[in-house]
PDB file of C-alpha atoms in Angstrom:
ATOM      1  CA  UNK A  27     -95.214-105.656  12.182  1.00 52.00           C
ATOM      2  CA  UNK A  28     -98.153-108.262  11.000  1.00 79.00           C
ATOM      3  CA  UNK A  29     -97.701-107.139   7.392  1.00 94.00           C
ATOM      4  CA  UNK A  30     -95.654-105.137   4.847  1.00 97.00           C
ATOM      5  CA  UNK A  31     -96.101-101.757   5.699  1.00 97.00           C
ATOM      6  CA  UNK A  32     -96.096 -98.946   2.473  1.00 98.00           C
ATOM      7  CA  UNK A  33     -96.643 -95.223   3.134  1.00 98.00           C
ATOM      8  CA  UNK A  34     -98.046 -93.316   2.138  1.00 98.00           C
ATOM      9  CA  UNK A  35    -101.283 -94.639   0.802  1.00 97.00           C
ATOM     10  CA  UNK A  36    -101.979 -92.287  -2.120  1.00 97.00           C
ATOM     11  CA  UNK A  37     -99.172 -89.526  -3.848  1.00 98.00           C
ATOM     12  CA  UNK A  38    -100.065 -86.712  -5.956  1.00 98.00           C
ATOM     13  CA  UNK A  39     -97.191 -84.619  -6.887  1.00 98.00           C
ATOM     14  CA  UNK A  40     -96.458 -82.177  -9.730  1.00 97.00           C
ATOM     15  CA  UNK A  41     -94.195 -82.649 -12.659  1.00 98.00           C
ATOM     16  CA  UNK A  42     -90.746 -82.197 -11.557  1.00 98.00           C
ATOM     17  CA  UNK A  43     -90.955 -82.477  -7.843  1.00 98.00           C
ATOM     18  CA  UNK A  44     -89.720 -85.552  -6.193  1.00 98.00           C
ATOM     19  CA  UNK A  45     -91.312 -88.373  -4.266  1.00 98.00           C
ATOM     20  CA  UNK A  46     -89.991 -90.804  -1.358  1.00 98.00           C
ATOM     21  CA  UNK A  47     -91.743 -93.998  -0.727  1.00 98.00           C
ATOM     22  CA  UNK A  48     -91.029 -96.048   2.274  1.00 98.00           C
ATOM     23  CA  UNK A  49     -91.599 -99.961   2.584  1.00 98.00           C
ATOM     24  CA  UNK A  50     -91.265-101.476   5.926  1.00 97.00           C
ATOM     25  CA  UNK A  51     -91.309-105.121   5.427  1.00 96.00           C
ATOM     26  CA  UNK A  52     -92.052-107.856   7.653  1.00 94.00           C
ATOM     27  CA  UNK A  53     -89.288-107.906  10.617  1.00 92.00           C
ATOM     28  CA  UNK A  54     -86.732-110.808   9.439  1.00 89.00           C
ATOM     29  CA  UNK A  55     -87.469-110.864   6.358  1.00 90.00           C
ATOM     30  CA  UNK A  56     -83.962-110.698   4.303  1.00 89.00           C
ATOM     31  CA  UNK A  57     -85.202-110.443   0.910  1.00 89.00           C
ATOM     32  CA  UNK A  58     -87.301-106.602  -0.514  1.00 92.00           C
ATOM     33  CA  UNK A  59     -88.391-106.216  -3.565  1.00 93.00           C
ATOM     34  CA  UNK A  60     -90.004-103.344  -5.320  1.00 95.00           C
ATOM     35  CA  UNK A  61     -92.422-103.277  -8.369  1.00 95.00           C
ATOM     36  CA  UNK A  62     -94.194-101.207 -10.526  1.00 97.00           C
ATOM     37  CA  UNK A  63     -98.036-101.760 -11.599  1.00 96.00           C
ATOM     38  CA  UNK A  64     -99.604 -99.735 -14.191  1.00 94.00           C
ATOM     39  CA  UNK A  65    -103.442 -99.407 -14.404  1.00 89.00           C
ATOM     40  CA  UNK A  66    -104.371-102.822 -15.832  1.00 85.00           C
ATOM     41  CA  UNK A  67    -100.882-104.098 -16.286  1.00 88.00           C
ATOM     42  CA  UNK A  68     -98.563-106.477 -14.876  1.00 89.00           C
ATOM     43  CA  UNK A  69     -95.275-106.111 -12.086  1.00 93.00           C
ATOM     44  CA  UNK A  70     -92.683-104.755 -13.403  1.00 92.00           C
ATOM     45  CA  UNK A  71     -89.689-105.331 -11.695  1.00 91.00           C
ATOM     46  CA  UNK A  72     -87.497-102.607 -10.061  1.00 94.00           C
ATOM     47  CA  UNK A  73     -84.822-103.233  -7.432  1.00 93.00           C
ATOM     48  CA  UNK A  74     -84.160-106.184  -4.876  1.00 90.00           C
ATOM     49  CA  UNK A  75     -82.603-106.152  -1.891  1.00 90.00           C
ATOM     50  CA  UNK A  76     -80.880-108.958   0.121  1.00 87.00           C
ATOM     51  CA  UNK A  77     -80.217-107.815   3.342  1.00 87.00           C
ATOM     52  CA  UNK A  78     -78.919-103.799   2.598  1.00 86.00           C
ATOM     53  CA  UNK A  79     -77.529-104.063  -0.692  1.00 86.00           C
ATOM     54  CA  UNK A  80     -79.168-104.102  -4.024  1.00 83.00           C
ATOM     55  CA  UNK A  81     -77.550-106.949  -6.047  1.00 75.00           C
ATOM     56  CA  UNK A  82     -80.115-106.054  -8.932  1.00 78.00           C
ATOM     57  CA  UNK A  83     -81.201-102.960  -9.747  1.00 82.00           C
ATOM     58  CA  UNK A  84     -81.587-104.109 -13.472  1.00 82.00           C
ATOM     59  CA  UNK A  85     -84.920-103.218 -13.435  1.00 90.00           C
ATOM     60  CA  UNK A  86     -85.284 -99.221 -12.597  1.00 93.00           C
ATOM     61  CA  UNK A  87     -86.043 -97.526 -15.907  1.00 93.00           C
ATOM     62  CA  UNK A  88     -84.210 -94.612 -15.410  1.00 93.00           C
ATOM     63  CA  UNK A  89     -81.301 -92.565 -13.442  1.00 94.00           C
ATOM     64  CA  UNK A  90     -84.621 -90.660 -11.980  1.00 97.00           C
ATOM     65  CA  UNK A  91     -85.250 -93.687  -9.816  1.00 97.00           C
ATOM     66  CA  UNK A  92     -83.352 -94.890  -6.700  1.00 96.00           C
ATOM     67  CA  UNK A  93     -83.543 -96.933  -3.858  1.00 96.00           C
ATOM     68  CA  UNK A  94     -81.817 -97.604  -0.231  1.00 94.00           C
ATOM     69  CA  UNK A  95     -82.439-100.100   2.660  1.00 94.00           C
ATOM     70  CA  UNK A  96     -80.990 -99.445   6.232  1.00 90.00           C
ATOM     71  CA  UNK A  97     -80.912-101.609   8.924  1.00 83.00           C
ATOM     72  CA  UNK A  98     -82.281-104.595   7.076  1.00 83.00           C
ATOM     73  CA  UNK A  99     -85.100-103.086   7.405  1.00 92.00           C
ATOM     74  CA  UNK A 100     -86.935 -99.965   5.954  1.00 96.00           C
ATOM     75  CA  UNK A 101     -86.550 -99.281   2.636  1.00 97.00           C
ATOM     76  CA  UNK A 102     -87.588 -96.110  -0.062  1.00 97.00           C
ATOM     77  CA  UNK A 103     -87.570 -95.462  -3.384  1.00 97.00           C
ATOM     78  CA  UNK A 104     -86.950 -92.410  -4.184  1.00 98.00           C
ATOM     79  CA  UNK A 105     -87.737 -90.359  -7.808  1.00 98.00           C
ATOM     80  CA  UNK A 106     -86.435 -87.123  -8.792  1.00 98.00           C
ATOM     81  CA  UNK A 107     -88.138 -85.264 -11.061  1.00 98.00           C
ATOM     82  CA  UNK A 108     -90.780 -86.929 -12.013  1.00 98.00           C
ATOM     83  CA  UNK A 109     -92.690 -87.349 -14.921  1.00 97.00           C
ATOM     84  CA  UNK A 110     -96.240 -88.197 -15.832  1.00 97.00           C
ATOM     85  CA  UNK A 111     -95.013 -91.877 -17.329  1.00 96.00           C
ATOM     86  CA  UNK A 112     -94.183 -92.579 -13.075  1.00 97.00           C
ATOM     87  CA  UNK A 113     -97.690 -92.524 -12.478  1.00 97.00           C
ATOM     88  CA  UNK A 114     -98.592 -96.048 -11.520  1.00 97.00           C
ATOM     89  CA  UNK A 115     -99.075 -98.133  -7.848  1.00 97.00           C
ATOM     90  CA  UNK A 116     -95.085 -99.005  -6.571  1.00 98.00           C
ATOM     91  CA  UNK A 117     -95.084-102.182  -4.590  1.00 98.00           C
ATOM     92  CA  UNK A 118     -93.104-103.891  -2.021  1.00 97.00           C
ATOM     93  CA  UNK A 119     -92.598-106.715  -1.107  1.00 95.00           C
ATOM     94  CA  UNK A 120     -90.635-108.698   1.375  1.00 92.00           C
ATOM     95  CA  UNK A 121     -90.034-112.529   2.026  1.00 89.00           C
ATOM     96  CA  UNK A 122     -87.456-114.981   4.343  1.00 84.00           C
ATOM     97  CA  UNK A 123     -84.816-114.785   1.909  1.00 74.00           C
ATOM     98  CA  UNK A 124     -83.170-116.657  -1.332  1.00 58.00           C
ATOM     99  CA  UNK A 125     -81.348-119.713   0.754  1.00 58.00           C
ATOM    100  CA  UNK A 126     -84.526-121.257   0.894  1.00 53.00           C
ATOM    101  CA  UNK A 127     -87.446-119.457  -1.394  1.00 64.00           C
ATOM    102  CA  UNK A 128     -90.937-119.048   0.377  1.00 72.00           C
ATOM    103  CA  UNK A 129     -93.516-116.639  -0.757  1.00 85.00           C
ATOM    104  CA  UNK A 130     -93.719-113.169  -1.109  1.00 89.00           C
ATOM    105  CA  UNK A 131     -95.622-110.861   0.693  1.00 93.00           C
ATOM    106  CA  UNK A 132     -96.852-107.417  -0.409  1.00 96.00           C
ATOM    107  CA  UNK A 133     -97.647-104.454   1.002  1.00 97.00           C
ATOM    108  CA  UNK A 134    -100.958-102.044  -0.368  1.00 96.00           C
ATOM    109  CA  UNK A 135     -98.892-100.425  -2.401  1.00 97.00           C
ATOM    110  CA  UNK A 136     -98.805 -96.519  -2.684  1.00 98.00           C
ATOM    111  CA  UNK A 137    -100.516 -94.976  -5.876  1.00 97.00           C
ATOM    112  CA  UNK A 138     -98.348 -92.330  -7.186  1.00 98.00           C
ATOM    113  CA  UNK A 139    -100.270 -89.998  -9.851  1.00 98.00           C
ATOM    114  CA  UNK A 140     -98.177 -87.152 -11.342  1.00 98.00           C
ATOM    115  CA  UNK A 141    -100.260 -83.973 -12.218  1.00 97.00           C
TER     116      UNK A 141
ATOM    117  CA  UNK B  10     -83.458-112.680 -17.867  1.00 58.00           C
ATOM    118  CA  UNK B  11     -86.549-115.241 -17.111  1.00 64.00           C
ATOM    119  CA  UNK B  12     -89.416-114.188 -18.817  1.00 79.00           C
ATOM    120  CA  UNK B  13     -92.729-116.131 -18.068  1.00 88.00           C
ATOM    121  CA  UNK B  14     -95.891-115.924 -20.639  1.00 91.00           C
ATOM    122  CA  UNK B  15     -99.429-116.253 -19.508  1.00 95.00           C
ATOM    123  CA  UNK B  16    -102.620-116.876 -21.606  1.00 96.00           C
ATOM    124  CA  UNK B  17    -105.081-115.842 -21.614  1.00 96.00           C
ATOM    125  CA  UNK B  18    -104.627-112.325 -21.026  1.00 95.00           C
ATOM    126  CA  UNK B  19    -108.444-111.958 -20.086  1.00 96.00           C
ATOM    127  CA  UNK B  20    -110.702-114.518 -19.514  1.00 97.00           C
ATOM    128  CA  UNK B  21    -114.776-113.977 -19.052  1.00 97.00           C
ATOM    129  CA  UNK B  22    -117.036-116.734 -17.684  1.00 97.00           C
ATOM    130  CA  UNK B  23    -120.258-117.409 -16.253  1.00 97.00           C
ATOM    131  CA  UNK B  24    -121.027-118.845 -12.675  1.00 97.00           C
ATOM    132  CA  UNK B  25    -119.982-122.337 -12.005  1.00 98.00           C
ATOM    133  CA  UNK B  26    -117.631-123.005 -15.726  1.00 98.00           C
ATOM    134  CA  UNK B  27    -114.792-123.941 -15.400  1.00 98.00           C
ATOM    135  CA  UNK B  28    -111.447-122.108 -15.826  1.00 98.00           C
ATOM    136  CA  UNK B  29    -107.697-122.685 -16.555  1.00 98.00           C
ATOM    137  CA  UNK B  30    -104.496-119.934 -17.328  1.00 98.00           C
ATOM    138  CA  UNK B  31    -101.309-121.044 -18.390  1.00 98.00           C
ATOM    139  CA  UNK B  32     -97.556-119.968 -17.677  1.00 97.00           C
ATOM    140  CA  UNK B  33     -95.121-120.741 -20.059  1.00 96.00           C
ATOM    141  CA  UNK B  34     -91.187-120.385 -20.682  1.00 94.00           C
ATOM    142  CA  UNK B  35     -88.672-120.917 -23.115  1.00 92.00           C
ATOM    143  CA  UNK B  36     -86.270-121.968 -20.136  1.00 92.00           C
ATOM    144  CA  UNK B  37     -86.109-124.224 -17.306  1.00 93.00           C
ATOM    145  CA  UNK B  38     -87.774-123.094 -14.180  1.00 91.00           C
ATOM    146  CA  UNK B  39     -86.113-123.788 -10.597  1.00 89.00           C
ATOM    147  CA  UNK B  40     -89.764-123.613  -9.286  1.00 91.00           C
ATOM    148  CA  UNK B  41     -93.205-121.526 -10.198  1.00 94.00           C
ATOM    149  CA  UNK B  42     -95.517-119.470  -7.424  1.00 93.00           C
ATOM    150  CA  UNK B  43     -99.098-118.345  -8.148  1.00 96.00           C
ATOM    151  CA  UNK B  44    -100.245-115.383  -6.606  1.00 96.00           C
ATOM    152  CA  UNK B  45    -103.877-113.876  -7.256  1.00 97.00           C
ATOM    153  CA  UNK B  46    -104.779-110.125  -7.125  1.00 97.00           C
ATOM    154  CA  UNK B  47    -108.527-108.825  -6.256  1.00 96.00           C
ATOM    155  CA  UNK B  48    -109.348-105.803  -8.026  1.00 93.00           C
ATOM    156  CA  UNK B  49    -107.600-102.995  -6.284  1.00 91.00           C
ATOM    157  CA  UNK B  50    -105.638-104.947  -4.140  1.00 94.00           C
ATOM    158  CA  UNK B  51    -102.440-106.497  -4.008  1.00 95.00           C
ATOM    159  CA  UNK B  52    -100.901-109.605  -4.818  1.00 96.00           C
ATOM    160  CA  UNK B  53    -101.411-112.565  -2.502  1.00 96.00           C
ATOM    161  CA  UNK B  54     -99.573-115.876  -2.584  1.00 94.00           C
ATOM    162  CA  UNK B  55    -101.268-118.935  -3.428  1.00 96.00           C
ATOM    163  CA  UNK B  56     -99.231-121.435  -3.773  1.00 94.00           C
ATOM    164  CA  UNK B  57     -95.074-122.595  -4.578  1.00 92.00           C
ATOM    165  CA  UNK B  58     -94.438-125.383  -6.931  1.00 94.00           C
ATOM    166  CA  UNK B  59     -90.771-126.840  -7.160  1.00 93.00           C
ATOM    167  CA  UNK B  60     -91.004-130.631  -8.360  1.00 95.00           C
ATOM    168  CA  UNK B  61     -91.181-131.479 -11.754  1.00 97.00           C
ATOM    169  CA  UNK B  62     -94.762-133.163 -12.756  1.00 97.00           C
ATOM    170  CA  UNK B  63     -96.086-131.570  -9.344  1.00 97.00           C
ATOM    171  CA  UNK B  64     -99.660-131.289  -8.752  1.00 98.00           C
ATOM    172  CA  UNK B  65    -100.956-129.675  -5.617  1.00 97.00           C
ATOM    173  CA  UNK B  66    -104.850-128.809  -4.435  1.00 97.00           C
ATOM    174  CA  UNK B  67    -106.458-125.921  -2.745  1.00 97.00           C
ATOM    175  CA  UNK B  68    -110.252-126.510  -2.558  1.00 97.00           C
ATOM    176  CA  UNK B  69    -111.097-125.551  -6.103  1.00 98.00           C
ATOM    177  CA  UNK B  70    -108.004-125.018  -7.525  1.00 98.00           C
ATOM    178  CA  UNK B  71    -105.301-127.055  -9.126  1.00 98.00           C
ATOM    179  CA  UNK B  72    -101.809-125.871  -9.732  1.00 98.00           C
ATOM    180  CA  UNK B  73     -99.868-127.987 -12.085  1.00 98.00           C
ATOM    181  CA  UNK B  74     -95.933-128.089 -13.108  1.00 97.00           C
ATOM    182  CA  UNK B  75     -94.790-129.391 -16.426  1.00 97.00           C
ATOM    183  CA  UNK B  76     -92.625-132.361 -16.640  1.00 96.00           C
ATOM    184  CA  UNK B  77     -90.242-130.500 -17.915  1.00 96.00           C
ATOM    185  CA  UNK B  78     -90.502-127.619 -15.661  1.00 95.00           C
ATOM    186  CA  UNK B  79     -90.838-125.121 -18.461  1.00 96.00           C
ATOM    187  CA  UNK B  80     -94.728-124.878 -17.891  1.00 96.00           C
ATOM    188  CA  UNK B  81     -97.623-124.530 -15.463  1.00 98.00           C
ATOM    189  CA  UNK B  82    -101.280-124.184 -15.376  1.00 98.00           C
ATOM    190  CA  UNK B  83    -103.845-123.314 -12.758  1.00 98.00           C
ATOM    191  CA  UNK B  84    -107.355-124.919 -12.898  1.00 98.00           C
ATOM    192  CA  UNK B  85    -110.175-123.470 -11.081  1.00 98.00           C
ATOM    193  CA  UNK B  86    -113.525-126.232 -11.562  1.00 98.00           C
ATOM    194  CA  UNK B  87    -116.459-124.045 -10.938  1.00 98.00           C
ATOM    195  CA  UNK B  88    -115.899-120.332 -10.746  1.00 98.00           C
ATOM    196  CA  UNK B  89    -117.885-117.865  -8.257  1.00 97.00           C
ATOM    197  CA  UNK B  90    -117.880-114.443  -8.325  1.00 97.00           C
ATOM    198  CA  UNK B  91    -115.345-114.454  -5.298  1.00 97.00           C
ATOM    199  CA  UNK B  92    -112.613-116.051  -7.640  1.00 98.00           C
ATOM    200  CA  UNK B  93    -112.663-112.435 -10.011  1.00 98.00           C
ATOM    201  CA  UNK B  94    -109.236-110.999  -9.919  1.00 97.00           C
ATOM    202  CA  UNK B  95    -105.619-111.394 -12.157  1.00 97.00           C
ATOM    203  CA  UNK B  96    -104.191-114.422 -11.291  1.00 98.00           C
ATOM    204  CA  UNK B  97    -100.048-114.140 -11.825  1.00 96.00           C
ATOM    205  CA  UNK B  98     -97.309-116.853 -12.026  1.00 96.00           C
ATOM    206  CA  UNK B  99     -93.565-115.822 -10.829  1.00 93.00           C
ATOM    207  CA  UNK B 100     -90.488-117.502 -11.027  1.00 90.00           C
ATOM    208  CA  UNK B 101     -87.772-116.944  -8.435  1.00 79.00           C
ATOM    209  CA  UNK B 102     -83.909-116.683  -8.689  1.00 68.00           C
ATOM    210  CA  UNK B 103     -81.214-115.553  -6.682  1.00 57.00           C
ATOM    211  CA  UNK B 104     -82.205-112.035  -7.264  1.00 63.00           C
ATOM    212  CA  UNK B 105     -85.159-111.301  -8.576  1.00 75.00           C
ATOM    213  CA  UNK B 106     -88.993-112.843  -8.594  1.00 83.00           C
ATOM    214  CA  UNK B 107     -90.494-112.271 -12.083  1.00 87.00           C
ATOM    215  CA  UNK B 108     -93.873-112.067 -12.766  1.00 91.00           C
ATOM    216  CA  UNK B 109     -95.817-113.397 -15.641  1.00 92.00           C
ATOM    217  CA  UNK B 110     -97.964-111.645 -17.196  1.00 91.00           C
ATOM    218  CA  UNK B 111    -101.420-112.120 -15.713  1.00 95.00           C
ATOM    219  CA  UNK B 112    -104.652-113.815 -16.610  1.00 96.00           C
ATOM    220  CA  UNK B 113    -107.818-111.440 -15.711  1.00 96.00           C
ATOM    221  CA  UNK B 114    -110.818-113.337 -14.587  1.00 98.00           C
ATOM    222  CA  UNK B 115    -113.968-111.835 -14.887  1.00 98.00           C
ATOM    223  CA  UNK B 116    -116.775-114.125 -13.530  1.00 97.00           C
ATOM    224  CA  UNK B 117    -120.691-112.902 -13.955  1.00 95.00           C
ATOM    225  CA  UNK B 118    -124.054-114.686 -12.381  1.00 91.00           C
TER     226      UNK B 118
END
């Protein structure tokens, strides 16, 4: 596609239930990277990809959270149970990969609010 | 891991002053990228820097590296209201791209 692609849009879910976000980056792109942003705060770093494995996942806060990418391609992050601390916007991005390092590019985001 | 300081955390100015935020670490960066996010929106790239002492221009803005590649700054010379946002510097790795931690710009008439 022309962009990074997040669905959905918008998440409310109850405490406990659990959530699937999907990320489809921009086709070629080696390198996906999820983040966390909290109302008026920073990115906090959650998993990267390089192709379909995960060489870092140093940043996911908790056994709750996981994530998968198939086919190069699509990725989600999944949480189990979650809790009203996961309420934030989770965003993805994609770029050409490590071997030479270009930008980043981000998709909308999807704001997760836990009720 | 890298971590990457910016300051100010929040900046407010008037129409047409000037404006700088700075990204600093205690190690040696392999390069720096600026990104800038609108209110609501999502992070956009601005701009890579990977030589040390670089200097690079976009219109209004002016990314610098430090000589010792441990620093950076971006300069905007006469704010409008379009330039309102958070304005982030990363640093890239191998494996990760970590973001500093954001300058807000606020920019009133």
């Amino acid at each position: 596609g022309a962009g990074v692609s997040q669905s959905p849009s918008n998440k409310v879910t109850e405490k406990g239930k659990d959530v699937e976000l999907r990320c489809d980056p921009i086709s070629g792109h080696t390198a996906l990277y999820w983040y966390r942003q909290r109302l008026g705060q920073g990115l906090e770093f959650l998993i990267y990809f390089q192709g379909n494995s995960a060489p870092d996942k140093s940043g996911l806060p908790s056994d709750r959270f996981s994530a998968e990418r198939t086919g190069e391609s699509v990725s989600t992050l999944t949480i189990q149970r979650t809790q009203q601390e996961d309420s934030a916007v989770y965003l993805c991005a994609s770029s050409l990969g490590v071997s030479s390092f270009t930008e980043a590019f981000f998709g909308q985001g999807t704001r997760l609010t836990v009720v | 891991g890298q971590q990457v300081m910016q300051i100010p955390q929040y900046q407010h100015v008037q129409e047409g002053e000037d404006f700088t935020t700075y990204c600093n670490s205690s190690t040696t960066l392999s390069n720096i990228q600026w990104y800038k996010q609108r209110p609501g929106g999502h992070p956009v790239f601005l701009i890579q820097l990977v030589k040390s002492g670089e200097v690079k221009k976009q219109k209004r803005l002016t990314f610098q590296f430090g000589e010792a590649k441990k620093n950076s700054s971006l300069h905007i010379t006469a704010t409008q209201t379009t330039d309102v946002g958070t304005y982030f510097c990363a640093t890239g790795t191998a494996s990760k791209l970590t973001f500093g931690t954001g300058t807000r710009l606020q920019v009133t008439l």
